[in-house]
C-alpha positions as a printed NumPy array, in Angstrom:
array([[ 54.893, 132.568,  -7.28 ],
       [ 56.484, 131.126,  -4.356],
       [ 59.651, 132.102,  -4.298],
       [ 61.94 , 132.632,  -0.82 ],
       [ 62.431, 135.791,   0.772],
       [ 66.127, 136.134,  -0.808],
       [ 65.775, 133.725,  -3.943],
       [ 69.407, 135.258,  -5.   ],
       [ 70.5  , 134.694,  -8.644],
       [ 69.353, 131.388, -10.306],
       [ 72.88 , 130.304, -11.498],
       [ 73.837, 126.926, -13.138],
       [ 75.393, 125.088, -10.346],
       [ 77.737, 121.932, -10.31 ],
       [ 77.842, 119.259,  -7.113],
       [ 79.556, 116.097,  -6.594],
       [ 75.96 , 113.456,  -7.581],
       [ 75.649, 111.255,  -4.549],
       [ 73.282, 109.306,  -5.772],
       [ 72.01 , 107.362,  -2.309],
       [ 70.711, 103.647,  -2.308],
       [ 68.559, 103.44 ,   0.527],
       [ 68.45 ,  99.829,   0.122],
       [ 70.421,  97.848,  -2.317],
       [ 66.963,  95.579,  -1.695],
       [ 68.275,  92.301,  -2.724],
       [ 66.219,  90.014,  -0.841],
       [ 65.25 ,  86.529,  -2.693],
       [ 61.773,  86.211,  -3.694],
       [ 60.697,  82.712,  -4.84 ],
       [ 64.626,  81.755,  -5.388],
       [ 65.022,  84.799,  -8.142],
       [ 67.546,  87.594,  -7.075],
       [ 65.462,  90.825,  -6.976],
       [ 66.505,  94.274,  -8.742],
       [ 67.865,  96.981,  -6.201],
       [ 65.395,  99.956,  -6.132],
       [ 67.379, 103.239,  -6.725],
       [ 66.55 , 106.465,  -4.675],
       [ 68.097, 109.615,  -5.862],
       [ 67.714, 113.138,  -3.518],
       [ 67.022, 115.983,  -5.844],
       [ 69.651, 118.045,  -4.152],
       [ 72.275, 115.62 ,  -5.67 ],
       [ 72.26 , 116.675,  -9.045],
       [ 75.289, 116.849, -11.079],
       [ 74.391, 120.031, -12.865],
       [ 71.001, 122.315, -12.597],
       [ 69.335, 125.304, -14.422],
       [ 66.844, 127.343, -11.997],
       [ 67.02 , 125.216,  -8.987],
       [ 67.227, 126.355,  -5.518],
       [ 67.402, 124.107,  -2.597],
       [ 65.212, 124.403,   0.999],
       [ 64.938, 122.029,   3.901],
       [ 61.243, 120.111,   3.453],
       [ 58.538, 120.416,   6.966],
       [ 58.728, 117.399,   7.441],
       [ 61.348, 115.944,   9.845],
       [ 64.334, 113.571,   8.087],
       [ 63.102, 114.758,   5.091],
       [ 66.209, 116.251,   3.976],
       [ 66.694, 119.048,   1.429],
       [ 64.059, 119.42 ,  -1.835],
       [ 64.38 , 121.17 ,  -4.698],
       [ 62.574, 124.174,  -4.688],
       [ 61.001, 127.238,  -6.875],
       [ 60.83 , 124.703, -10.177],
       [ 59.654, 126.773, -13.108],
       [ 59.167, 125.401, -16.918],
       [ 61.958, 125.281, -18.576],
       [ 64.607, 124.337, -15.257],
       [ 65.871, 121.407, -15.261],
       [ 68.476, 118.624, -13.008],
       [ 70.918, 115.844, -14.233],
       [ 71.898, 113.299, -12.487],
       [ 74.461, 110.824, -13.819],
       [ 74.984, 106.893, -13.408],
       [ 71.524, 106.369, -12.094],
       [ 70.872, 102.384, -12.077],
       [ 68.198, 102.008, -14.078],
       [ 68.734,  98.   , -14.119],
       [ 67.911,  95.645, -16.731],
       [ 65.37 ,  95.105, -19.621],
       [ 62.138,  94.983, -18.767],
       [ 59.26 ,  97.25 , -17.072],
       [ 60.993,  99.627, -14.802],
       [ 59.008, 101.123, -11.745],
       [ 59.918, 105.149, -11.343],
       [ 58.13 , 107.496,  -8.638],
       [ 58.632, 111.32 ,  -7.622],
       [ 57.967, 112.839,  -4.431],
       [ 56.847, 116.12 ,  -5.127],
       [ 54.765, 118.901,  -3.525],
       [ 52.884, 121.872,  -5.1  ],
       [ 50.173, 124.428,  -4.069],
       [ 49.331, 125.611,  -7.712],
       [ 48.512, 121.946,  -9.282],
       [ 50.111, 122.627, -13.077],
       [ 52.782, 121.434, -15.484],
       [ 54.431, 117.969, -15.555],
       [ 57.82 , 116.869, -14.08 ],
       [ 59.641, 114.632, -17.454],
       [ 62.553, 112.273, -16.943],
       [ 64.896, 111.928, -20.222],
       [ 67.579, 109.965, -20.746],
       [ 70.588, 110.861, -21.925],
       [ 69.683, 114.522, -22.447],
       [ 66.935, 117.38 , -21.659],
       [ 65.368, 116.615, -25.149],
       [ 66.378, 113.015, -25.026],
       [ 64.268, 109.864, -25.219],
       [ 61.108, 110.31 , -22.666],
       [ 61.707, 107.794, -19.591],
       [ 58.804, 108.619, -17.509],
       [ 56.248, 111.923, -16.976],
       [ 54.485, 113.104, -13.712],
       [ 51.515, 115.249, -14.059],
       [ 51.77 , 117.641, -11.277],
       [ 48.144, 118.876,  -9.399],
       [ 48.06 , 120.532,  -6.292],
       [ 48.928, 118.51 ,  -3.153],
       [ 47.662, 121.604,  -0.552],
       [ 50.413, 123.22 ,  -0.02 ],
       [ 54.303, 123.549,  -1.198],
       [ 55.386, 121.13 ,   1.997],
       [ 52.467, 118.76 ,   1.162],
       [ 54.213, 116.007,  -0.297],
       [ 52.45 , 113.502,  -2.192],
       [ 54.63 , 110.308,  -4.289],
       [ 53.801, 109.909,  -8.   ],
       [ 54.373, 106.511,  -9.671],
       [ 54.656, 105.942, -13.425],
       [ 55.623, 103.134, -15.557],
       [ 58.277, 102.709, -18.093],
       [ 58.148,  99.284, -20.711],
       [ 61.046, 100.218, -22.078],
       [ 64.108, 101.931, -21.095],
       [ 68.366, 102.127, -21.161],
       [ 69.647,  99.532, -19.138],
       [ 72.737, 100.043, -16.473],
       [ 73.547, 103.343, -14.982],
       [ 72.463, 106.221, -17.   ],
       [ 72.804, 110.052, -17.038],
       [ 68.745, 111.406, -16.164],
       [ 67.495, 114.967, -16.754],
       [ 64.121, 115.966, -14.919],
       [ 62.784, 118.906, -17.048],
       [ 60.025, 120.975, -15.977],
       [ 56.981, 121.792, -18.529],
       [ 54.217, 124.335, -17.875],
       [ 51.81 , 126.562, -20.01 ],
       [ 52.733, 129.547, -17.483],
       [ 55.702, 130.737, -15.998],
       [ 55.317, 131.093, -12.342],
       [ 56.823, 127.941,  -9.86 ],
       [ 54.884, 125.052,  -9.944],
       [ 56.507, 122.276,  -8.3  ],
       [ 58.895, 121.172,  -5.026],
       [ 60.772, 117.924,  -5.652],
       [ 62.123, 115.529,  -2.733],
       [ 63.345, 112.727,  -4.311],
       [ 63.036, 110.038,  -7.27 ],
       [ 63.071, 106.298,  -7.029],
       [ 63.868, 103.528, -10.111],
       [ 63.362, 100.088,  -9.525],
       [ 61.92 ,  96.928, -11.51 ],
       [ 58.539,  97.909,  -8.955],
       [ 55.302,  95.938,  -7.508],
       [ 57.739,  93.176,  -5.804],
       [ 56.575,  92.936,  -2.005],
       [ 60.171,  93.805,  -0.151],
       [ 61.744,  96.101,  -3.111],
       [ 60.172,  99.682,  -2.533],
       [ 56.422,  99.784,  -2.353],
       [ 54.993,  97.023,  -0.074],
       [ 51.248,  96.752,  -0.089],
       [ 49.067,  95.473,   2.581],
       [ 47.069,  92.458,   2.556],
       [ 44.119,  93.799,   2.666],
       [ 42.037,  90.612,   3.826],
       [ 44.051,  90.432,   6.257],
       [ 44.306,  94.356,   6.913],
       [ 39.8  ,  94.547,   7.181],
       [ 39.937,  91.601,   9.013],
       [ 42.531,  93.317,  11.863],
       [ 40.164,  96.624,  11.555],
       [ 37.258,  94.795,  11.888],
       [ 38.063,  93.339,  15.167],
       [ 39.212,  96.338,  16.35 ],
       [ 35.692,  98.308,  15.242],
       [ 34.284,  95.85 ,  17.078],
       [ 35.876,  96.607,  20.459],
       [ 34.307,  98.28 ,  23.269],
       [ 35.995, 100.952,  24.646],
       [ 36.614, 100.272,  28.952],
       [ 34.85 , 102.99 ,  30.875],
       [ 37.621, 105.81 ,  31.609],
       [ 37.784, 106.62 ,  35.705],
       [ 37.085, 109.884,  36.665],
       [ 40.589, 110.266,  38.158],
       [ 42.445, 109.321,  34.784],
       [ 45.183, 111.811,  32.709],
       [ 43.544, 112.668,  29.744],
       [ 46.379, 112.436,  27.433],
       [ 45.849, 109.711,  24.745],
       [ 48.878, 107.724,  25.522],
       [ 50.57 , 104.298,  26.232],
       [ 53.969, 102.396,  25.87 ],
       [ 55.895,  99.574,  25.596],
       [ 58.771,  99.54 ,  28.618],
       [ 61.909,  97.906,  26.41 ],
       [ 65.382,  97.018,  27.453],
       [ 68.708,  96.985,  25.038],
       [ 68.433,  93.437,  23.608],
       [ 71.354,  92.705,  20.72 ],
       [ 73.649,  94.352,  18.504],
       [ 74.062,  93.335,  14.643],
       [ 75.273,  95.281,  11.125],
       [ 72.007,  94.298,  10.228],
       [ 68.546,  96.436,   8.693],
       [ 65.519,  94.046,   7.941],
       [ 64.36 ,  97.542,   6.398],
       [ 67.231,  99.257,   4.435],
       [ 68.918,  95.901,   3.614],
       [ 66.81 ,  93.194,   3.908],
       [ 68.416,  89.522,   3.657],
       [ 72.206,  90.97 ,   3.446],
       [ 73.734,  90.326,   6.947],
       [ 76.533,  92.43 ,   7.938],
       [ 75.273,  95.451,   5.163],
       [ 74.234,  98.454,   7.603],
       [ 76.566, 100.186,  10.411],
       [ 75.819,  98.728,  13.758],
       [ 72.131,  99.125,  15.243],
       [ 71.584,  98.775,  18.917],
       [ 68.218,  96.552,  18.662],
       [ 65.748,  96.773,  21.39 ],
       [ 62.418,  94.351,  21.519],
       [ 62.369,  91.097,  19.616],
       [ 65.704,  89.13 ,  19.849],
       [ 65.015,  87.655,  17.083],
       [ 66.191,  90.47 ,  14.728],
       [ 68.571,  90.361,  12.291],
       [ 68.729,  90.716,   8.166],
       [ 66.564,  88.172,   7.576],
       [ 63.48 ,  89.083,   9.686],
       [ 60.296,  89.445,   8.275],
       [ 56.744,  90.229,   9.707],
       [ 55.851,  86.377,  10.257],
       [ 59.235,  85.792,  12.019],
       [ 58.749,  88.325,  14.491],
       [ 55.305,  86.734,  14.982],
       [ 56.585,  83.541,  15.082],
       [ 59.389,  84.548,  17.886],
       [ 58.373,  85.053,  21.697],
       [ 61.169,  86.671,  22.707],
       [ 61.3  ,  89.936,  23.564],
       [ 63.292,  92.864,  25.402],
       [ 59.929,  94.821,  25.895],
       [ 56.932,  94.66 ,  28.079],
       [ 54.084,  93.748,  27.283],
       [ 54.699,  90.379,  26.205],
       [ 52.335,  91.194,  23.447],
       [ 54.584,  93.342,  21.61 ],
       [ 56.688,  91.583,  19.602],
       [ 57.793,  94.296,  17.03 ],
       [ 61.386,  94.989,  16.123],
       [ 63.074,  98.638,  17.084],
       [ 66.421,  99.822,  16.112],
       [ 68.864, 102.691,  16.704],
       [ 72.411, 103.515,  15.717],
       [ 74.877, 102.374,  17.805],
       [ 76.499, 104.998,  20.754],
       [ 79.731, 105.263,  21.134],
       [ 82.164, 106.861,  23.756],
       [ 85.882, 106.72 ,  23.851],
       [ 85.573, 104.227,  21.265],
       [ 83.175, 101.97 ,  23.946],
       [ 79.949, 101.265,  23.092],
       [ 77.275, 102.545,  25.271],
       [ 74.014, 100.485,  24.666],
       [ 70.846, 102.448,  26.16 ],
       [ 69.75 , 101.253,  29.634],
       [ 66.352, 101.548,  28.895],
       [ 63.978, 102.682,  25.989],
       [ 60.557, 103.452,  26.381],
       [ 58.196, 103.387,  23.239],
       [ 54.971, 105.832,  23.496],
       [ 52.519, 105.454,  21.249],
       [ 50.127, 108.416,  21.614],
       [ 48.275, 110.909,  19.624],
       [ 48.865, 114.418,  18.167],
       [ 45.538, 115.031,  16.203],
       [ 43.038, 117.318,  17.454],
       [ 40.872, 114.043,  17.499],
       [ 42.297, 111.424,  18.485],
       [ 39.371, 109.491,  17.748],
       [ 40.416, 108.94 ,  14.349],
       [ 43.279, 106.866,  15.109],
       [ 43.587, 102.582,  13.911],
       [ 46.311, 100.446,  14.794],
       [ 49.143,  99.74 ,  13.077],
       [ 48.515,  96.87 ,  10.426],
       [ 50.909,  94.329,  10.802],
       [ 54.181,  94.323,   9.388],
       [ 53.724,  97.898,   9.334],
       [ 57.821,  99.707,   8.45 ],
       [ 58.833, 103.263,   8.843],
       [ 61.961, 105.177,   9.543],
       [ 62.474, 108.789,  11.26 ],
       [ 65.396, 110.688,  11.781],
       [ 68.139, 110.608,   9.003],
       [ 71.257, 108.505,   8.867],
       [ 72.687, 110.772,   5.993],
       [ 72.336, 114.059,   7.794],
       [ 76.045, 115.247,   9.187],
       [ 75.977, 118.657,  10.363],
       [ 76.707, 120.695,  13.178],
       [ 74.229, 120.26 ,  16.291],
       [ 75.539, 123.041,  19.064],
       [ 73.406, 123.801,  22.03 ],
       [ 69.929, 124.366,  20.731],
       [ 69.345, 122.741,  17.414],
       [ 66.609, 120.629,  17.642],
       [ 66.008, 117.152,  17.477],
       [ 69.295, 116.949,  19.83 ],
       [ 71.28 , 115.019,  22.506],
       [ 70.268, 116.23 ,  26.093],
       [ 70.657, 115.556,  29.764],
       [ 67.573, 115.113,  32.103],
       [ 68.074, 114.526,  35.738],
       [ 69.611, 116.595,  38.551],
       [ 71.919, 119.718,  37.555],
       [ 71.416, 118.973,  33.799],
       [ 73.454, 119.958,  31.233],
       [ 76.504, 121.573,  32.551],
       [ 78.709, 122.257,  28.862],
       [ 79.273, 120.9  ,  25.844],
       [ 81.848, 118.889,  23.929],
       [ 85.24 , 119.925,  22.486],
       [ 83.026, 119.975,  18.816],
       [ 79.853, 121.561,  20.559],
       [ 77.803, 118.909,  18.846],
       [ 77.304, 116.955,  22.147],
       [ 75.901, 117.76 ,  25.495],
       [ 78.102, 116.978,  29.063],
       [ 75.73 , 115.897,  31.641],
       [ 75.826, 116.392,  35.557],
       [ 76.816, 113.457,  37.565],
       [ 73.423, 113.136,  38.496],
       [ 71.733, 113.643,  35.08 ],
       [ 71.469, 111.063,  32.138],
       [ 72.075, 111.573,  28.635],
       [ 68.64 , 111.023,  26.44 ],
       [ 66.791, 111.534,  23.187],
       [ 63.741, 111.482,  21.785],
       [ 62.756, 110.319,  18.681],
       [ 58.892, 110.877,  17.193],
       [ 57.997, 109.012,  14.034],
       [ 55.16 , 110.086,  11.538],
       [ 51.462, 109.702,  12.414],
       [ 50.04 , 110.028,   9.726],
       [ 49.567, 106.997,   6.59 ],
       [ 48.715, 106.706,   3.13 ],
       [ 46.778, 104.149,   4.046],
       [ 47.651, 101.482,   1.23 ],
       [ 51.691, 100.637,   2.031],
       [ 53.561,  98.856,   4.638],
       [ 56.73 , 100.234,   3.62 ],
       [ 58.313, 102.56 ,   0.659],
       [ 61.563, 103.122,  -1.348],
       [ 62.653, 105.836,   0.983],
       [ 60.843, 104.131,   4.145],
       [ 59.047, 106.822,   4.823],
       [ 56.869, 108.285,   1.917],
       [ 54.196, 106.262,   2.685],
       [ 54.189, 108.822,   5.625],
       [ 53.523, 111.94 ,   6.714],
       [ 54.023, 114.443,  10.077],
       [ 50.434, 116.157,  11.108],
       [ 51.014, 119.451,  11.678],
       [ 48.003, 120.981,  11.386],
       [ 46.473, 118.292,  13.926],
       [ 45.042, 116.263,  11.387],
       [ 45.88 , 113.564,   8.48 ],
       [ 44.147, 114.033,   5.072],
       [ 45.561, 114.528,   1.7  ],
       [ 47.95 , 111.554,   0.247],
       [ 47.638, 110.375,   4.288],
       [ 44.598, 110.202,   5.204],
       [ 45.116, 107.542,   7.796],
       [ 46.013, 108.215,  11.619],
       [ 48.145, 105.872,  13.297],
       [ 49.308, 106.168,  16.71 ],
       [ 52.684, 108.847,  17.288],
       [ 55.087, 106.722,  18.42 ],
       [ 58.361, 108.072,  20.055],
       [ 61.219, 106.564,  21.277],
       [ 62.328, 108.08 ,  24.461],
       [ 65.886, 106.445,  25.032],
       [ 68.477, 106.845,  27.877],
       [ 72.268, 106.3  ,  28.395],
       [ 74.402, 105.366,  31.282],
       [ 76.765, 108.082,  30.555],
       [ 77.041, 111.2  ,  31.492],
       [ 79.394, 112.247,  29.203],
       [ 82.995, 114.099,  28.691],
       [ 84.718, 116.526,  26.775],
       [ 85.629, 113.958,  24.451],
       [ 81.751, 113.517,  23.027],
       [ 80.764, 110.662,  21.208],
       [ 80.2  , 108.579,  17.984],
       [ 77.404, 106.82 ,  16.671],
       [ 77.851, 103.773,  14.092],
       [ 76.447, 106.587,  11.481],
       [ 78.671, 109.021,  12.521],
       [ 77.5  , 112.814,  13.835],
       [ 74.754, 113.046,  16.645],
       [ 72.438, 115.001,  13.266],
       [ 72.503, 110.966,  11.975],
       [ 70.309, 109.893,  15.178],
       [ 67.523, 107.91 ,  13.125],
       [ 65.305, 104.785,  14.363],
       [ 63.528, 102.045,  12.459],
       [ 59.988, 100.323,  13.848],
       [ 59.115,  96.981,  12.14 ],
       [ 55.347,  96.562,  14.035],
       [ 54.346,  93.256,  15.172],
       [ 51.879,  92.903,  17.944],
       [ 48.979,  90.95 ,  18.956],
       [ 46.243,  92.197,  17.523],
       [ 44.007,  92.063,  19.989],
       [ 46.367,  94.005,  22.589],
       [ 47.039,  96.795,  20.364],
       [ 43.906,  97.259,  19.298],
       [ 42.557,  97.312,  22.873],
       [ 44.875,  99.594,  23.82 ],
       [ 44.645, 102.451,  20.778],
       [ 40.682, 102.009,  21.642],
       [ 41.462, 102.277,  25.13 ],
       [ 43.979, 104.852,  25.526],
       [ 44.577, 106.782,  22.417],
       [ 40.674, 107.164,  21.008],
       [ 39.475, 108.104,  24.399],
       [ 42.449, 109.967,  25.307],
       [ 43.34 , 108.453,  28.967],
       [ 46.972, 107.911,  29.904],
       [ 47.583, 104.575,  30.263],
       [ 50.851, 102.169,  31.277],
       [ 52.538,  99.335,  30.181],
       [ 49.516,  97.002,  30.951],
       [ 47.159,  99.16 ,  28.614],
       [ 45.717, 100.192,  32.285],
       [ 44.505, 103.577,  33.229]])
């Protein structure tokens, strides 16, 4: 059993279903309008037996329905299950015991059988792994879905995050798979690589970045909404100018242009637009580390290209007073000195700068560029290593990002509303050669280096 401290009483529960499209992915493939892939949270059932909710380890992860036993069960109405033909579905789910099977019915808890996950142990009730299953056949248009839990025994047995539909296996909608020729070709250059002698006199922190200015502003999201201009809120973008709906991995390869140093890195990086007073405040600079939070760095490869993954969450509106974490703050001289009229925002000292820092997942699955949710083909390391579903380490990146404002009592806006909604998006493209120098470098040995990959 792993039930919370103070489970309370497992009541039926109604809530509003806000059934979230993280990407209405409608980019053209071969002239042919694609199907949209449809993510649904657990949390935003429209009715529930036996469910309790809990926030998931990892960060942006959002809420996950938690404690599942056989017999409890979620519906969710006017999910988009699209038109005839085979329909791609896939589960995020966690579960220390390995037992039991998550169902999706249509229509009903006994209804027709849409898909079935077997559920085996993952390592741990935060260790979330994504289960994909196939249906042939299947309702078309939006439909009411029941999950139903199944087990021989009756203790829990399963965490859910969320569930995707989508027509599946089309590169751009959902899953994205590497090239792998072209994925052992980049590792076997880098293998091949001999590491520079570290001096004597280096940091030993495995560590370097890319030194970016603001570049451009569009309503654009070459993740979330590929190929529909003007479909996202505003994103500040900072590296390749190039960016907009319609980029891809071979246009940002193709484009020299870029707000970032080195020269080499040509990737795409995006944040929500700031606003004060109504007035946009672009960052004055952003500095992108790429480092290492294993217990051996060793381990870590470079990103392959085209690599996509989002942190932070653009859906999350809370409260963030003085102390929350992953939070607005003011670094410089005399610091923070109060707090907005909300409390959700800090006031800086003249001499201080409003900043935040944003660290992305480090660990991979190893076999996708991207994912329906953008980031469950990723995982957090906390236990200083990657194994399980992600047994891959790629370099920790962070954005560390700063304003020209100090702030006012007034606070601010971004495009995606409360300062909880801080996300980023990193769409990788660099020269092989320098990145792979650098992670074998900097991050293997574990020597601080700078913008020029020196020590």
């Amino acid at each position: 059993m792993h039930r919370s401290p103070n489970p309370g009483t497992r009541t039926l529960l109604a809530a509003a279903l806000t059934t979230v499209l993280t990407g209405a992915l409608c980019l053209a493939v071969a002239g042919t309008a694609a199907a949209a892939t449809t993510v649904v949270q657990a949390e935003a059932y429209a009715a529930q037996s036996g469910v309790q909710l809990e926030s998931t380890g990892d960060t942006g992860g959002g809420q996950n329905a938690a404690y599942l036993a056989t017999g409890d069960w979620m519906r969710y109405d006017g999910v988009d299950l699209g038109a005839a033909g085979a329909l791609t579905v896939a589960a995020r789910v966690s579960s220390a015991v390995g037992t039991g099977s998550v169902e999706l019915r249509t229509g009903s808890a006994t209804g027709p059988l849409l898909a079935q996950f077997p559920i085996t142990a993952t390592g741990g009730w935060q260790n979330w792994v994504t289960l994909t299953a196939t249906a042939a056949t299947h309702p078309t248009g939006a439909q009411t879905v029941f999950a139903v839990m199944r087990n021989t025994g009756p203790g829990d047995f399963v965490n859910i995050n969320w569930f995707s539909f989508g027509s599946g296996g089309t590169p751009g909608h959902g899953w994205v798979p590497i090239d792998q020729v072209r994925w052992n070709a980049q590792l076997a250059e880098f293998r091949a690589m001999t590491p520079r002698p570290v001096p004597a006199n280096s940091v030993r922190v495995p560590e370097f970045n890319a030194s970016c200015l603001y570049s451009h502003s569009r309503p654009d999201d070459p993740i979330v909404f590929p190929g529909m201009a003007g479909a996202s809120h505003m994103h500040s973008f900072i590296g390749n100018d190039g960016t907009d709906a319609n980029t891809t991995t071979d246009t940002l390869l193709r484009n020299a242009g870029t707000s970032c140093r080195p020269a080499e890195d040509l990737s795409a990086y995006w944040i929500p637009s700031l606003y004060e007073r109504g007035q946009v405040v672009e960052p004055k600079d952003v500095v992108v580390y790429y480092g290492s939070r294993l217990t051996n760095a060793a381990a870590t490869v470079p990103f392959p290209q085209g690599f996509r993954m989002i942190a932070g969450d653009a859906r999350l509106q809370a409260p963030t007073p003085a102390g929350s974490v992953n939070q607005f703050y003011c670094a410089g001289a005399g610091g923070e000195i109060g707090r907005s009229a909300d409390g959700n925002w800090p006031r800086c000292a003249p001499g201080a700068t409003l900043m935040f820092q944003l660290v992305f997942p480090d660990c991979w699955d190893g076999v996708h560029l991207d994912s329906p949710t953008h980031k469950a083909h990723v995982a957090y390391t906390y236990d200083g290593t990657c194994g399980g579903a992600f047994p891959v380490a790629i370099p920790s990146i962070s954005f560390l990002i700063a304003y020209p404002t100090s702030g006012s009592a007034d606070g601010f806006q971004l495009s995606s509303k409360m300062a909880s909604s801080m996300h980023g998006d990193a769409f990788l493209a660099w020269d092989n050669a320098a990145l792979g120098h650098r992670v074998k470098n900097c991050v293997v040995q574990r020597a601080k280096c700078n913008t020029a990959g020196d020590f």
